[in-house]
């Protein structure tokens, strides 16, 4: 029988498929509505996420919550939020290819079980993984795509910047991210 999302989450809680298991406090599996039409996929947990066991609860997450509310009229409880890697990379370094590959089946199961209409990928790591491309986020964003190499789903993928890039950078990127979120909202209907 197929597993539920809760069952998959409890399996993932003991995951030792890669070395990131050694340094983590919590596996940050994901949170939100398991029947959501919208899924957002980030990169990996930071310090605050590792501490709380929840995705996007630090500065990036607060910005993401605000932009979603302002541009989509949605709160995080109305969607599902997950990451490419479920455990915090030390010192917030980028996740390595072998870590991404080891963690990928968890994300695939999430996508399969939630079966969202729209997946917003936040930044390079999730955009490249879900769209099976080496093209960077600056070129990818601004349009919607069918899912790349992952399990079969009818979801459309809408790549946008990672909120951390908006915090570091400029107004132009923020305006572009806002327009990507509007595109995602329209694709949900
Ligand atoms: N950045 C991410 O990519 N994911 C989080 O959960 C938090 C920050």
mmCIF file of C-alpha atoms and ligand atoms in Angstrom:
data_model
loop_
_atom_site.group_PDB
_atom_site.id
_atom_site.type_symbol
_atom_site.label_atom_id
_atom_site.label_comp_id
_atom_site.label_asym_id
_atom_site.label_seq_id
_atom_site.Cartn_x
_atom_site.Cartn_y
_atom_site.Cartn_z
ATOM 1 C CA UNK A 1 0.000 0.000 0.000
ATOM 2 C CA UNK A 2 1.202 3.505 -0.750
ATOM 3 C CA UNK A 3 2.680 5.409 2.167
ATOM 4 C CA UNK A 4 1.158 8.643 3.418
ATOM 5 C CA UNK A 5 3.187 11.829 3.664
ATOM 6 C CA UNK A 6 3.282 11.462 7.458
ATOM 7 C CA UNK A 7 4.681 7.949 7.114
ATOM 8 C CA UNK A 8 7.324 9.107 4.652
ATOM 9 C CA UNK A 9 8.237 11.971 7.029
ATOM 10 C CA UNK A 10 8.728 9.591 9.917
ATOM 11 C CA UNK A 11 10.957 7.360 7.778
ATOM 12 C CA UNK A 12 12.981 10.409 6.740
ATOM 13 C CA UNK A 13 13.416 11.456 10.379
ATOM 14 C CA UNK A 14 16.022 8.682 10.825
ATOM 15 C CA UNK A 15 17.672 9.121 7.414
ATOM 16 C CA UNK A 16 21.411 8.387 7.177
ATOM 17 C CA UNK A 17 21.683 8.322 3.375
ATOM 18 C CA UNK A 18 24.401 10.981 3.333
ATOM 19 C CA UNK A 19 26.971 12.639 5.544
ATOM 20 C CA UNK A 20 24.720 15.601 6.365
ATOM 21 C CA UNK A 21 23.005 13.320 8.888
ATOM 22 C CA UNK A 22 26.022 13.660 11.172
ATOM 23 C CA UNK A 23 25.779 17.391 11.752
ATOM 24 C CA UNK A 24 22.042 17.915 11.896
ATOM 25 C CA UNK A 25 19.826 18.642 14.871
ATOM 26 C CA UNK A 26 16.612 17.869 12.976
ATOM 27 C CA UNK A 27 15.658 16.495 9.607
ATOM 28 C CA UNK A 28 13.659 19.315 8.017
ATOM 29 C CA UNK A 29 11.251 17.267 5.958
ATOM 30 C CA UNK A 30 8.729 19.954 4.986
ATOM 31 C CA UNK A 31 5.546 21.584 6.208
ATOM 32 C CA UNK A 32 2.128 22.709 5.073
ATOM 33 C CA UNK A 33 -0.998 21.335 3.479
ATOM 34 C CA UNK A 34 -0.430 17.800 2.149
ATOM 35 C CA UNK A 35 -3.145 18.423 -0.458
ATOM 36 C CA UNK A 36 -1.869 21.821 -1.554
ATOM 37 C CA UNK A 37 -2.115 23.015 -5.146
ATOM 38 C CA UNK A 38 1.157 24.879 -4.656
ATOM 39 C CA UNK A 39 4.475 23.489 -3.520
ATOM 40 C CA UNK A 40 7.608 25.604 -2.951
ATOM 41 C CA UNK A 41 11.041 24.014 -2.997
ATOM 42 C CA UNK A 42 14.097 25.700 -1.499
ATOM 43 C CA UNK A 43 17.698 24.599 -1.165
ATOM 44 C CA UNK A 44 18.346 23.279 2.320
ATOM 45 C CA UNK A 45 17.815 24.154 5.972
ATOM 46 C CA UNK A 46 19.813 26.922 7.628
ATOM 47 C CA UNK A 47 20.632 27.242 11.316
ATOM 48 C CA UNK A 48 17.163 28.267 12.459
ATOM 49 C CA UNK A 49 15.455 25.604 10.351
ATOM 50 C CA UNK A 50 17.809 22.939 11.741
ATOM 51 C CA UNK A 51 17.000 24.090 15.274
ATOM 52 C CA UNK A 52 13.223 24.107 14.803
ATOM 53 C CA UNK A 53 12.886 21.249 12.322
ATOM 54 C CA UNK A 54 10.801 23.449 10.013
ATOM 55 C CA UNK A 55 11.588 24.928 6.589
ATOM 56 C CA UNK A 56 12.000 28.651 5.933
ATOM 57 C CA UNK A 57 11.566 29.919 9.474
ATOM 58 C CA UNK A 58 14.561 32.291 9.422
ATOM 59 C CA UNK A 59 15.002 35.618 7.613
ATOM 60 C CA UNK A 60 14.509 34.154 4.141
ATOM 61 C CA UNK A 61 11.323 32.483 5.294
ATOM 62 C CA UNK A 62 9.886 35.689 6.718
ATOM 63 C CA UNK A 63 10.479 37.401 3.394
ATOM 64 C CA UNK A 64 8.968 34.462 1.527
ATOM 65 C CA UNK A 65 5.853 34.576 3.749
ATOM 66 C CA UNK A 66 5.454 38.290 3.067
ATOM 67 C CA UNK A 67 5.903 38.042 -0.702
ATOM 68 C CA UNK A 68 3.483 35.103 -0.893
ATOM 69 C CA UNK A 69 0.888 36.992 1.101
ATOM 70 C CA UNK A 70 1.292 40.177 -0.933
ATOM 71 C CA UNK A 71 1.468 38.672 -4.427
ATOM 72 C CA UNK A 72 -0.546 35.471 -4.063
ATOM 73 C CA UNK A 73 -2.826 36.071 -1.103
ATOM 74 C CA UNK A 74 -1.583 32.789 0.365
ATOM 75 C CA UNK A 75 -0.171 31.823 3.744
ATOM 76 C CA UNK A 76 2.295 29.006 4.258
ATOM 77 C CA UNK A 77 -0.471 26.745 5.659
ATOM 78 C CA UNK A 78 -2.166 26.860 2.278
ATOM 79 C CA UNK A 79 0.814 25.459 0.414
ATOM 80 C CA UNK A 80 3.544 22.919 1.070
ATOM 81 C CA UNK A 81 7.162 23.986 1.596
ATOM 82 C CA UNK A 82 10.150 21.659 1.260
ATOM 83 C CA UNK A 83 13.829 21.710 0.350
ATOM 84 C CA UNK A 84 16.171 19.853 -1.994
ATOM 85 C CA UNK A 85 18.198 18.582 0.971
ATOM 86 C CA UNK A 86 16.481 17.901 4.255
ATOM 87 C CA UNK A 87 19.502 18.336 6.537
ATOM 88 C CA UNK A 88 21.576 21.455 7.098
ATOM 89 C CA UNK A 89 24.869 21.624 5.214
ATOM 90 C CA UNK A 90 27.623 22.712 7.637
ATOM 91 C CA UNK A 91 28.255 26.476 7.724
ATOM 92 C CA UNK A 92 25.444 26.874 5.189
ATOM 93 C CA UNK A 93 27.637 25.687 2.355
ATOM 94 C CA UNK A 94 26.033 24.581 -0.908
ATOM 95 C CA UNK A 95 24.687 21.038 -0.955
ATOM 96 C CA UNK A 96 26.991 18.656 -2.860
ATOM 97 C CA UNK A 97 25.857 16.587 -5.846
ATOM 98 C CA UNK A 98 26.031 13.306 -3.892
ATOM 99 C CA UNK A 99 23.958 14.804 -1.067
ATOM 100 C CA UNK A 100 21.364 16.067 -3.529
ATOM 101 C CA UNK A 101 21.218 12.662 -5.194
ATOM 102 C CA UNK A 102 20.885 10.850 -1.862
ATOM 103 C CA UNK A 103 18.051 13.122 -0.741
ATOM 104 C CA UNK A 104 16.213 13.247 -4.029
ATOM 105 C CA UNK A 105 13.894 10.247 -3.404
ATOM 106 C CA UNK A 106 12.363 12.081 -0.421
ATOM 107 C CA UNK A 107 11.484 15.055 -2.597
ATOM 108 C CA UNK A 108 10.165 12.773 -5.312
ATOM 109 C CA UNK A 109 7.871 11.081 -2.823
ATOM 110 C CA UNK A 110 6.679 14.464 -1.585
ATOM 111 C CA UNK A 111 5.859 15.629 -5.103
ATOM 112 C CA UNK A 112 4.124 12.367 -5.905
ATOM 113 C CA UNK A 113 1.987 12.335 -2.761
ATOM 114 C CA UNK A 114 1.108 16.024 -2.682
ATOM 115 C CA UNK A 115 0.596 16.131 -6.431
ATOM 116 C CA UNK A 116 0.525 19.929 -6.640
ATOM 117 C CA UNK A 117 -0.581 21.837 -9.726
ATOM 118 C CA UNK A 118 2.287 24.276 -9.454
ATOM 119 C CA UNK A 119 5.809 23.972 -8.075
ATOM 120 C CA UNK A 120 7.756 27.167 -7.423
ATOM 121 C CA UNK A 121 11.471 26.423 -7.295
ATOM 122 C CA UNK A 122 13.437 28.907 -5.215
ATOM 123 C CA UNK A 123 16.943 29.479 -6.536
ATOM 124 C CA UNK A 124 19.442 27.457 -8.531
ATOM 125 C CA UNK A 125 19.502 24.143 -6.732
ATOM 126 C CA UNK A 126 15.824 23.283 -6.840
ATOM 127 C CA UNK A 127 15.320 24.832 -10.287
ATOM 128 C CA UNK A 128 18.172 22.851 -11.840
ATOM 129 C CA UNK A 129 17.096 19.631 -10.137
ATOM 130 C CA UNK A 130 13.428 19.777 -11.063
ATOM 131 C CA UNK A 131 14.012 21.062 -14.566
ATOM 132 C CA UNK A 132 16.994 18.782 -15.220
ATOM 133 C CA UNK A 133 19.102 21.619 -16.553
ATOM 134 C CA UNK A 134 22.432 23.320 -15.987
ATOM 135 C CA UNK A 135 20.962 26.703 -16.909
ATOM 136 C CA UNK A 136 21.065 29.240 -14.068
ATOM 137 C CA UNK A 137 18.098 30.845 -12.373
ATOM 138 C CA UNK A 138 18.540 34.279 -13.968
ATOM 139 C CA UNK A 139 17.960 32.772 -17.400
ATOM 140 C CA UNK A 140 15.342 30.249 -16.322
ATOM 141 C CA UNK A 141 12.979 32.539 -14.466
ATOM 142 C CA UNK A 142 10.173 34.487 -16.092
ATOM 143 C CA UNK A 143 8.290 31.532 -17.537
ATOM 144 C CA UNK A 144 6.707 28.214 -16.636
ATOM 145 C CA UNK A 145 7.933 24.770 -17.618
ATOM 146 C CA UNK A 146 6.714 21.199 -17.564
ATOM 147 C CA UNK A 147 8.469 19.103 -14.948
ATOM 148 C CA UNK A 148 11.919 17.894 -16.053
ATOM 149 C CA UNK A 149 13.316 14.547 -15.034
ATOM 150 C CA UNK A 150 11.389 13.764 -11.880
ATOM 151 C CA UNK A 151 8.479 11.410 -11.400
ATOM 152 C CA UNK A 152 5.557 11.889 -13.708
ATOM 153 C CA UNK A 153 3.347 14.725 -12.634
ATOM 154 C CA UNK A 154 1.291 17.249 -14.476
ATOM 155 C CA UNK A 155 2.680 20.048 -12.305
ATOM 156 C CA UNK A 156 4.118 23.111 -13.949
ATOM 157 C CA UNK A 157 7.373 24.414 -12.564
ATOM 158 C CA UNK A 158 7.865 28.132 -12.091
ATOM 159 C CA UNK A 159 11.451 28.976 -11.187
ATOM 160 C CA UNK A 160 12.284 32.105 -9.272
ATOM 161 C CA UNK A 161 15.035 33.555 -7.105
ATOM 162 C CA UNK A 162 15.796 32.257 -3.665
ATOM 163 C CA UNK A 163 14.585 34.788 -1.082
ATOM 164 C CA UNK A 164 18.143 34.951 0.317
ATOM 165 C CA UNK A 165 19.188 36.461 -3.040
ATOM 166 C CA UNK A 166 16.568 39.168 -2.592
ATOM 167 C CA UNK A 167 17.855 39.873 0.925
ATOM 168 C CA UNK A 168 21.394 40.258 -0.424
ATOM 169 C CA UNK A 169 20.508 42.052 -3.540
ATOM 170 C CA UNK A 170 18.349 44.420 -5.237
ATOM 171 C CA UNK A 171 14.995 45.790 -6.038
ATOM 172 C CA UNK A 172 15.045 44.465 -9.586
ATOM 173 C CA UNK A 173 15.268 40.869 -8.389
ATOM 174 C CA UNK A 174 12.519 41.459 -5.876
ATOM 175 C CA UNK A 175 10.253 42.870 -8.580
ATOM 176 C CA UNK A 176 11.018 39.857 -10.777
ATOM 177 C CA UNK A 177 10.304 37.443 -7.943
ATOM 178 C CA UNK A 178 7.006 39.180 -7.278
ATOM 179 C CA UNK A 179 6.018 38.776 -10.912
ATOM 180 C CA UNK A 180 7.014 35.077 -10.828
ATOM 181 C CA UNK A 181 4.749 34.573 -7.812
ATOM 182 C CA UNK A 182 1.869 36.256 -9.637
ATOM 183 C CA UNK A 183 2.502 33.887 -12.565
ATOM 184 C CA UNK A 184 2.406 30.946 -10.151
ATOM 185 C CA UNK A 185 -0.860 32.137 -8.619
ATOM 186 C CA UNK A 186 -2.451 32.372 -12.053
ATOM 187 C CA UNK A 187 -1.208 28.898 -12.971
ATOM 188 C CA UNK A 188 -3.030 27.452 -9.942
ATOM 189 C CA UNK A 189 -6.468 28.277 -11.311
HETATM 190 N N1 LIG B 1 16.869 28.432 2.782
HETATM 191 C C1 LIG B 1 16.377 27.337 2.161
HETATM 192 O O1 LIG B 1 16.680 27.059 1.023
HETATM 193 N N2 LIG B 1 15.546 26.573 2.844
HETATM 194 C C2 LIG B 1 15.167 26.818 4.099
HETATM 195 O O2 LIG B 1 14.389 26.049 4.647
HETATM 196 C C3 LIG B 1 15.687 27.971 4.709
HETATM 197 C C4 LIG B 1 16.541 28.767 4.035
#
